[in-house]
Short mmCIF file of C-alpha atoms in Angstrom, two decimals:
data_model
loop_
_atom_site.label_atom_id
_atom_site.label_comp_id
_atom_site.label_asym_id
_atom_site.label_seq_id
_atom_site.Cartn_x
_atom_site.Cartn_y
_atom_site.Cartn_z
CA MET A 123 -2.04 -0.28 20.59
CA HIS A 124 0.48 2.38 19.74
CA THR A 125 -0.17 6.08 19.85
CA PHE A 126 -0.05 7.87 16.48
CA GLN A 127 -0.08 11.70 16.05
CA PRO A 128 -1.07 13.52 12.85
CA TYR A 129 1.53 15.44 11.03
CA GLU A 130 1.67 17.79 8.00
CA LEU A 131 3.02 16.27 4.85
CA SER A 132 5.51 19.08 4.50
CA GLU A 133 7.08 18.24 7.90
CA PRO A 134 8.57 14.78 7.83
CA ASP A 135 11.95 13.83 6.45
CA PHE A 136 10.41 11.28 4.09
CA ASN A 137 12.26 9.94 0.99
CA PRO A 138 9.74 8.06 -1.10
CA PHE A 139 12.44 6.46 -3.20
CA ASN A 140 13.91 4.82 -0.08
CA GLN A 141 10.60 4.15 1.81
CA ILE A 142 8.85 2.55 -1.07
CA GLY A 143 11.49 1.25 -3.41
CA GLN A 144 14.10 0.01 -0.74
CA GLN A 145 12.30 -0.43 2.54
CA TRP A 146 8.85 -1.35 1.06
CA MET A 147 5.51 -0.62 2.52
CA LEU A 148 2.26 -2.52 3.34
CA ILE A 149 -0.86 -1.43 1.61
CA ALA A 150 -3.93 -2.14 3.67
CA ALA A 151 -7.63 -2.01 2.92
CA GLY A 152 -10.84 -3.40 4.30
CA ASN A 153 -13.06 -2.67 7.25
CA SER A 154 -13.36 -3.70 10.88
CA ASP A 155 -15.02 -6.95 9.84
CA LYS A 156 -12.28 -8.05 7.34
CA ALA A 157 -9.13 -6.45 6.12
CA ASN A 158 -5.92 -7.43 4.35
CA ALA A 159 -2.50 -6.06 3.68
CA MET A 160 0.16 -6.70 1.06
CA THR A 161 3.79 -5.64 0.51
CA ALA A 162 4.39 -3.13 -2.19
CA SER A 163 7.59 -1.56 -3.65
CA TRP A 164 5.99 0.47 -6.46
CA GLY A 165 4.27 3.75 -5.78
CA GLY A 166 4.81 7.58 -5.65
CA PHE A 167 3.66 10.82 -4.17
CA GLY A 168 2.59 14.07 -5.76
CA VAL A 169 -0.03 16.56 -6.65
CA ILE A 170 -2.92 15.94 -9.06
CA TRP A 171 -6.30 17.67 -9.30
CA GLY A 172 -4.98 20.12 -6.67
CA LEU A 173 -4.76 17.37 -4.10
CA ASN A 174 -1.83 15.71 -2.25
CA THR A 175 -1.84 12.17 -3.57
CA ALA A 176 -0.26 8.75 -3.39
CA THR A 177 -0.13 6.41 -6.32
CA VAL A 178 0.11 2.59 -5.82
CA TYR A 179 0.19 -0.26 -8.22
CA ILE A 180 -1.50 -3.66 -7.43
CA ARG A 181 -1.58 -6.72 -9.64
CA GLN A 182 -5.01 -7.96 -10.71
CA THR A 183 -4.55 -11.27 -8.90
CA ARG A 184 -3.75 -9.88 -5.47
CA TYR A 185 -6.22 -10.50 -2.74
CA THR A 186 -5.87 -6.94 -1.38
CA LYS A 187 -7.09 -5.58 -4.63
CA GLU A 188 -10.58 -6.96 -3.81
CA PHE A 189 -10.61 -4.90 -0.58
CA ILE A 190 -9.32 -1.64 -2.30
CA ASP A 191 -11.85 -2.07 -5.09
CA ARG A 192 -14.71 -2.44 -2.57
CA GLU A 193 -13.74 0.30 -0.08
CA ASN A 194 -13.27 4.01 -0.42
CA TYR A 195 -10.03 4.24 1.69
CA PHE A 196 -6.71 2.41 1.86
CA THR A 197 -3.63 2.97 3.91
CA LEU A 198 0.10 3.02 3.28
CA ASN A 199 2.06 1.67 6.18
CA PHE A 200 5.82 2.28 6.60
CA PHE A 201 8.13 0.37 9.01
CA PRO A 202 11.72 0.42 10.43
CA GLU A 203 14.11 -2.02 8.92
CA THR A 204 13.53 -4.48 11.85
CA TYR A 205 10.29 -5.39 10.06
CA ARG A 206 11.89 -6.53 6.84
CA LYS A 207 11.23 -10.19 7.48
CA GLN A 208 7.55 -9.55 8.08
CA LEU A 209 7.29 -7.40 4.91
CA ALA A 210 8.90 -10.15 2.86
CA TYR A 211 6.37 -12.65 4.26
CA PHE A 212 3.53 -10.38 3.29
CA GLY A 213 4.76 -10.35 -0.27
CA LYS A 214 4.95 -14.09 -0.63
CA PHE A 215 1.78 -15.34 0.93
CA SER A 216 -1.89 -14.58 0.33
CA GLY A 217 -4.59 -13.54 2.92
CA ARG A 218 -6.82 -15.80 0.96
CA ASP A 219 -5.05 -18.79 2.47
CA GLU A 220 -4.05 -17.67 6.02
CA ASN A 221 -4.37 -14.85 8.48
CA LYS A 222 -1.17 -13.07 7.55
CA MET A 223 -1.48 -10.52 10.31
CA GLU A 224 -1.68 -13.29 12.97
CA VAL A 225 1.22 -15.29 11.42
CA ALA A 226 3.43 -12.21 11.28
CA GLY A 227 2.57 -11.23 14.82
CA MET A 228 1.19 -7.88 13.70
CA ASN A 229 -2.22 -6.18 14.31
CA PHE A 230 -4.62 -3.94 12.55
CA ALA A 231 -5.80 -0.76 14.21
CA TYR A 232 -8.52 1.34 12.86
CA LYS A 233 -9.12 5.13 12.33
CA LYS A 234 -12.85 5.78 11.54
CA GLY A 235 -13.11 2.16 10.47
CA ILE A 236 -10.09 2.29 8.14
CA PRO A 237 -7.53 -0.39 8.82
CA TYR A 238 -3.87 0.37 9.30
CA VAL A 239 -1.00 -1.66 10.67
CA ASP A 240 -0.40 -0.87 14.42
CA GLU A 241 3.22 -1.76 14.25
CA ALA A 242 4.08 0.75 11.55
CA ASN A 243 5.93 3.93 12.44
CA GLN A 244 4.32 5.95 9.72
CA VAL A 245 0.86 5.73 8.15
CA MET A 246 -0.98 7.53 5.39
CA ILE A 247 -4.70 7.24 5.04
CA CYS A 248 -5.79 7.65 1.37
CA ARG A 249 -9.24 8.29 -0.06
CA LYS A 250 -9.51 6.40 -3.34
CA LEU A 251 -9.90 8.74 -6.27
CA SER A 252 -9.02 6.68 -9.36
CA ALA A 253 -8.32 3.18 -10.53
CA THR A 254 -6.87 2.62 -14.01
CA ASP A 255 -5.59 -0.76 -15.45
CA ILE A 256 -2.22 -0.52 -16.96
CA ASP A 257 -2.47 -0.75 -20.67
CA THR A 258 0.76 -2.34 -21.97
CA SER A 259 0.13 -0.95 -25.46
CA HIS A 260 1.05 2.41 -23.91
CA ILE A 261 4.37 1.32 -22.47
CA PHE A 262 7.03 2.45 -24.94
CA ASP A 263 9.95 0.50 -23.63
CA LYS A 264 9.04 -3.14 -24.57
CA LYS A 265 11.69 -4.37 -22.09
CA ILE A 266 9.50 -3.21 -19.22
CA ILE A 267 6.71 -5.40 -20.54
CA GLU A 268 9.00 -8.37 -20.91
CA ALA A 269 10.45 -7.94 -17.46
CA ASN A 270 7.24 -7.21 -15.58
CA TYR A 271 4.30 -8.73 -17.50
CA PRO A 272 5.60 -11.86 -19.30
CA GLU A 273 2.41 -13.74 -18.38
CA GLY A 274 -0.03 -10.88 -18.27
CA ASN A 275 -1.18 -10.21 -14.70
CA ILE A 276 -1.12 -6.43 -15.07
CA HIS A 277 -1.36 -3.86 -12.40
CA THR A 278 -4.04 -1.49 -11.56
CA MET A 279 -2.91 2.00 -10.69
CA TYR A 280 -4.72 3.62 -7.84
CA ILE A 281 -4.59 7.34 -7.06
CA GLY A 282 -5.60 8.28 -3.45
CA GLU A 283 -5.86 11.62 -1.73
CA ILE A 284 -3.75 11.52 1.41
CA VAL A 285 -6.28 12.68 3.92
CA LEU A 286 -4.37 11.98 7.07
CA ALA A 287 -0.59 11.27 7.74
CA MET A 288 0.28 9.87 11.12
CA ALA A 289 3.50 8.91 12.87
CA ARG A 290 4.58 7.40 16.14
#
């Protein structure tokens, strides 16, 4: 098990466009009995309702969505480039069918019962504040719908308050 230290969100040199859009992240949720993680490359950070927040988007068919819907917390897990192969694997296979953590040679660790990935180099624990299904009738650029939702399978947008940021 690795040692993580808390840090202030204003401290790190963290580029969300690179960390999420280029390097990807794993979103994890569940509890000490059962947890799951998935690769994500959509998300953002900001302030809403006076809180530091993260926004993530999860398709309705994803197994991890069941865990986020059930629990009050989820984590965002960021990795060095050396984990690219594992992150690609997490995006292609479902935890419904196999133990992805075991196959990828990775492990869950827990902070107050909230799962995060022990091999990450940066983790954000988020308290779920909001879940809203994307309504494609509110997307003005119809090319976005054609490119991302040709068969439906829309995303749910989750907003979570970042309650703890940790790094190795």
